[in-house]
Amino acid sequence: MISMQPPYTAERIYQHCMPLMQQHLAKKVACSETRKDLSQELYLKLMLVENWHSIGNINAYVTTMLNNLIIDFYRKSSKELVDDVDLDSLKADTCPEQYVGQHLAIEKIQQLLNKQKPEMKDLIWRAKINGDSCRNIACDKGRSLSWVEKSLANLQSKCRQLILGSQHND
């Protein structure tokens, strides 16, 4: 529970909660620039709150706001990643059945990625998009190298199964 006295203002609450929020962000978001952006977005959201006195647990309220911002960030990142796949650029000589199968496989993979926890989405992003090494990711996340490698292999296996499953269903 927040241990500060009224008046509750966005500035005071932000300053009071920020050390814990920075720790929370560091656990959930690897990129320092993204953490700064999310901190700024949190501050702007706090500025919009008018009824601080009616909120029972301000710390929980601020944490929920931050979690929602993190989730929105990962959703947007995931959607942008999938939107970058240009289905029209698939081989022109692909028969319609293969084209539909490829399209369905991509949709299934998108659904699978959207269901992942923020930590897993960050892992995917860093390893497959940013090209970070598994060793660096493990070090940054405070996880073992084998956990990172197994997590990525598990997800790749699920994606492969989705693709093979959609090919066999055609």
mmCIF file of C-alpha atoms in Angstrom:
data_model
loop_
_atom_site.group_PDB
_atom_site.id
_atom_site.type_symbol
_atom_site.label_atom_id
_atom_site.label_comp_id
_atom_site.label_asym_id
_atom_site.label_seq_id
_atom_site.Cartn_x
_atom_site.Cartn_y
_atom_site.Cartn_z
ATOM 1 C CA MET A 1 0.000 0.000 0.000
ATOM 2 C CA ILE A 2 1.253 3.465 -0.801
ATOM 3 C CA SER A 3 2.515 5.319 2.279
ATOM 4 C CA MET A 4 2.079 8.924 1.350
ATOM 5 C CA GLN A 5 -0.261 11.581 2.587
ATOM 6 C CA PRO A 6 -2.682 13.650 0.503
ATOM 7 C CA PRO A 7 -2.777 15.609 -1.650
ATOM 8 C CA TYR A 8 -2.411 12.874 -4.224
ATOM 9 C CA THR A 9 -1.151 14.259 -7.495
ATOM 10 C CA ALA A 10 0.105 12.429 -10.554
ATOM 11 C CA GLU A 11 3.583 13.858 -10.020
ATOM 12 C CA ARG A 12 3.822 12.767 -6.376
ATOM 13 C CA ILE A 13 2.412 9.314 -7.063
ATOM 14 C CA TYR A 14 4.734 8.840 -10.042
ATOM 15 C CA GLN A 15 7.790 9.841 -7.988
ATOM 16 C CA HIS A 16 6.720 7.632 -5.110
ATOM 17 C CA CYS A 17 5.910 4.536 -7.183
ATOM 18 C CA MET A 18 8.637 4.831 -9.812
ATOM 19 C CA PRO A 19 11.427 2.872 -8.060
ATOM 20 C CA LEU A 20 9.167 -0.180 -7.769
ATOM 21 C CA MET A 21 7.744 0.383 -11.252
ATOM 22 C CA GLN A 22 11.266 0.530 -12.718
ATOM 23 C CA GLN A 23 12.071 -2.821 -11.092
ATOM 24 C CA HIS A 24 8.821 -4.224 -12.464
ATOM 25 C CA LEU A 25 9.606 -2.909 -15.956
ATOM 26 C CA ALA A 26 13.136 -4.337 -15.838
ATOM 27 C CA LYS A 27 11.676 -7.802 -15.232
ATOM 28 C CA LYS A 28 9.123 -7.537 -18.029
ATOM 29 C CA VAL A 29 10.828 -5.464 -20.754
ATOM 30 C CA ALA A 30 14.398 -5.974 -21.930
ATOM 31 C CA CYS A 31 14.897 -2.835 -24.004
ATOM 32 C CA SER A 32 15.827 0.228 -21.934
ATOM 33 C CA GLU A 33 14.353 2.610 -24.534
ATOM 34 C CA THR A 34 11.028 0.772 -24.386
ATOM 35 C CA ARG A 35 11.107 0.949 -20.584
ATOM 36 C CA LYS A 36 11.595 4.723 -20.801
ATOM 37 C CA ASP A 37 8.729 5.034 -23.289
ATOM 38 C CA LEU A 38 6.432 2.955 -21.082
ATOM 39 C CA SER A 39 7.390 5.054 -18.039
ATOM 40 C CA GLN A 40 6.459 8.197 -19.923
ATOM 41 C CA GLU A 41 3.177 6.661 -21.051
ATOM 42 C CA LEU A 42 2.439 5.697 -17.456
ATOM 43 C CA TYR A 43 3.029 9.279 -16.344
ATOM 44 C CA LEU A 44 0.641 10.573 -19.008
ATOM 45 C CA LYS A 45 -1.997 8.057 -17.906
ATOM 46 C CA LEU A 46 -1.549 9.133 -14.296
ATOM 47 C CA MET A 47 -2.151 12.744 -15.341
ATOM 48 C CA LEU A 48 -5.615 11.737 -16.595
ATOM 49 C CA VAL A 49 -6.764 10.298 -13.247
ATOM 50 C CA GLU A 50 -8.958 12.738 -11.350
ATOM 51 C CA ASN A 51 -10.308 10.647 -8.469
ATOM 52 C CA TRP A 52 -7.227 9.540 -6.528
ATOM 53 C CA HIS A 53 -9.095 9.752 -3.207
ATOM 54 C CA SER A 54 -11.631 7.140 -4.298
ATOM 55 C CA ILE A 55 -8.952 4.582 -5.181
ATOM 56 C CA GLY A 56 -8.440 2.140 -2.342
ATOM 57 C CA ASN A 57 -4.976 0.835 -3.190
ATOM 58 C CA ILE A 58 -3.079 3.350 -5.290
ATOM 59 C CA ASN A 59 -0.003 1.146 -5.604
ATOM 60 C CA ALA A 60 -2.070 -1.722 -7.054
ATOM 61 C CA TYR A 61 -3.874 0.724 -9.343
ATOM 62 C CA VAL A 62 -0.581 2.082 -10.716
ATOM 63 C CA THR A 63 0.828 -1.442 -11.110
ATOM 64 C CA THR A 64 -2.262 -2.482 -13.061
ATOM 65 C CA MET A 65 -1.923 0.561 -15.304
ATOM 66 C CA LEU A 66 1.705 -0.336 -15.975
ATOM 67 C CA ASN A 67 0.898 -3.997 -16.660
ATOM 68 C CA ASN A 68 -1.765 -2.931 -19.151
ATOM 69 C CA LEU A 69 0.744 -0.676 -20.927
ATOM 70 C CA ILE A 70 3.235 -3.556 -21.135
ATOM 71 C CA ILE A 71 0.593 -5.909 -22.530
ATOM 72 C CA ASP A 72 -0.499 -3.309 -25.083
ATOM 73 C CA PHE A 73 3.126 -2.824 -26.130
ATOM 74 C CA TYR A 74 3.645 -6.562 -26.710
ATOM 75 C CA ARG A 75 0.338 -6.907 -28.547
ATOM 76 C CA LYS A 76 1.275 -4.051 -30.842
ATOM 77 C CA SER A 77 4.762 -5.490 -31.407
ATOM 78 C CA SER A 78 3.341 -8.909 -32.155
ATOM 79 C CA LYS A 79 0.764 -7.520 -34.573
ATOM 80 C CA GLU A 80 3.389 -5.404 -36.372
ATOM 81 C CA LEU A 81 5.590 -8.465 -36.731
ATOM 82 C CA VAL A 82 2.815 -10.485 -38.339
ATOM 83 C CA ASP A 83 1.614 -7.538 -40.443
ATOM 84 C CA ASP A 84 5.105 -7.324 -41.945
ATOM 85 C CA VAL A 85 4.547 -10.718 -43.560
ATOM 86 C CA ASP A 86 3.411 -9.952 -47.094
ATOM 87 C CA LEU A 87 1.209 -12.823 -48.176
ATOM 88 C CA ASP A 88 1.105 -11.439 -51.716
ATOM 89 C CA SER A 89 4.853 -11.864 -51.997
ATOM 90 C CA LEU A 90 4.521 -15.627 -51.732
ATOM 91 C CA LYS A 91 5.494 -17.428 -54.896
ATOM 92 C CA ALA A 92 3.306 -16.475 -57.812
ATOM 93 C CA ASP A 93 3.359 -20.078 -59.026
ATOM 94 C CA THR A 94 1.922 -21.358 -55.741
ATOM 95 C CA CYS A 95 -1.343 -23.113 -56.340
ATOM 96 C CA PRO A 96 -4.420 -21.686 -54.550
ATOM 97 C CA GLU A 97 -4.545 -24.583 -52.087
ATOM 98 C CA GLN A 98 -0.945 -24.013 -51.007
ATOM 99 C CA TYR A 99 -1.525 -20.263 -50.759
ATOM 100 C CA VAL A 100 -4.532 -20.792 -48.466
ATOM 101 C CA GLY A 101 -2.575 -23.338 -46.424
ATOM 102 C CA GLN A 102 0.305 -20.899 -45.975
ATOM 103 C CA HIS A 103 -2.101 -18.127 -45.013
ATOM 104 C CA LEU A 104 -3.800 -20.362 -42.421
ATOM 105 C CA ALA A 105 -0.432 -21.425 -41.012
ATOM 106 C CA ILE A 106 0.597 -17.780 -40.557
ATOM 107 C CA GLU A 107 -2.714 -17.004 -38.815
ATOM 108 C CA LYS A 108 -2.238 -19.972 -36.464
ATOM 109 C CA ILE A 109 1.297 -18.866 -35.630
ATOM 110 C CA GLN A 110 0.033 -15.345 -34.952
ATOM 111 C CA GLN A 111 -2.572 -16.754 -32.556
ATOM 112 C CA LEU A 112 0.084 -18.857 -30.828
ATOM 113 C CA LEU A 113 2.382 -15.850 -30.408
ATOM 114 C CA ASN A 114 -0.457 -13.684 -29.095
ATOM 115 C CA LYS A 115 -1.154 -16.273 -26.368
ATOM 116 C CA GLN A 116 2.414 -16.150 -25.050
ATOM 117 C CA LYS A 117 3.295 -14.450 -21.777
ATOM 118 C CA PRO A 118 5.106 -11.086 -22.021
ATOM 119 C CA GLU A 119 8.379 -12.702 -20.945
ATOM 120 C CA MET A 120 8.135 -15.228 -23.784
ATOM 121 C CA LYS A 121 7.208 -12.520 -26.302
ATOM 122 C CA ASP A 122 10.268 -10.560 -25.210
ATOM 123 C CA LEU A 123 12.393 -13.692 -25.595
ATOM 124 C CA ILE A 124 11.067 -14.281 -29.122
ATOM 125 C CA TRP A 125 11.552 -10.654 -30.060
ATOM 126 C CA ARG A 126 15.122 -10.500 -28.808
ATOM 127 C CA ALA A 127 16.225 -13.831 -30.259
ATOM 128 C CA LYS A 128 14.451 -13.835 -33.620
ATOM 129 C CA ILE A 129 14.047 -10.154 -34.475
ATOM 130 C CA ASN A 130 16.926 -8.380 -32.721
ATOM 131 C CA GLY A 131 19.271 -11.326 -33.209
ATOM 132 C CA ASP A 132 20.481 -11.330 -29.599
ATOM 133 C CA SER A 133 22.402 -14.430 -28.563
ATOM 134 C CA CYS A 134 20.796 -16.892 -26.179
ATOM 135 C CA ARG A 135 23.697 -16.307 -23.775
ATOM 136 C CA ASN A 136 23.075 -12.531 -23.669
ATOM 137 C CA ILE A 137 19.336 -13.020 -23.209
ATOM 138 C CA ALA A 138 19.919 -15.498 -20.377
ATOM 139 C CA CYS A 139 22.315 -13.093 -18.673
ATOM 140 C CA ASP A 140 19.926 -10.124 -19.014
ATOM 141 C CA LYS A 141 16.922 -12.082 -17.778
ATOM 142 C CA GLY A 142 18.751 -13.833 -14.938
ATOM 143 C CA ARG A 143 17.848 -17.205 -16.451
ATOM 144 C CA SER A 144 19.968 -20.167 -17.411
ATOM 145 C CA LEU A 145 21.190 -20.570 -20.967
ATOM 146 C CA SER A 146 19.416 -23.923 -21.169
ATOM 147 C CA TRP A 147 16.094 -22.297 -20.141
ATOM 148 C CA VAL A 148 16.377 -19.762 -22.967
ATOM 149 C CA GLU A 149 17.360 -22.419 -25.505
ATOM 150 C CA LYS A 150 14.626 -24.828 -24.386
ATOM 151 C CA SER A 151 11.974 -22.098 -24.374
ATOM 152 C CA LEU A 152 12.838 -21.050 -27.918
ATOM 153 C CA ALA A 153 13.058 -24.655 -29.112
ATOM 154 C CA ASN A 154 9.690 -25.431 -27.534
ATOM 155 C CA LEU A 155 8.037 -22.495 -29.254
ATOM 156 C CA GLN A 156 9.684 -23.328 -32.586
ATOM 157 C CA SER A 157 8.430 -26.887 -32.229
ATOM 158 C CA LYS A 158 4.885 -25.646 -31.612
ATOM 159 C CA CYS A 159 5.105 -23.409 -34.697
ATOM 160 C CA ARG A 160 6.430 -26.300 -36.783
ATOM 161 C CA GLN A 161 3.572 -28.521 -35.586
ATOM 162 C CA LEU A 162 1.065 -25.827 -36.527
ATOM 163 C CA ILE A 163 2.538 -25.524 -40.006
ATOM 164 C CA LEU A 164 2.701 -29.276 -40.558
ATOM 165 C CA GLY A 165 -0.807 -29.663 -39.167
ATOM 166 C CA SER A 166 -2.212 -27.082 -41.573
ATOM 167 C CA GLN A 167 -0.438 -28.777 -44.513
ATOM 168 C CA HIS A 168 -1.933 -32.169 -43.628
ATOM 169 C CA ASN A 169 -5.416 -30.710 -43.197
ATOM 170 C CA ASP A 170 -5.476 -29.319 -46.755
#
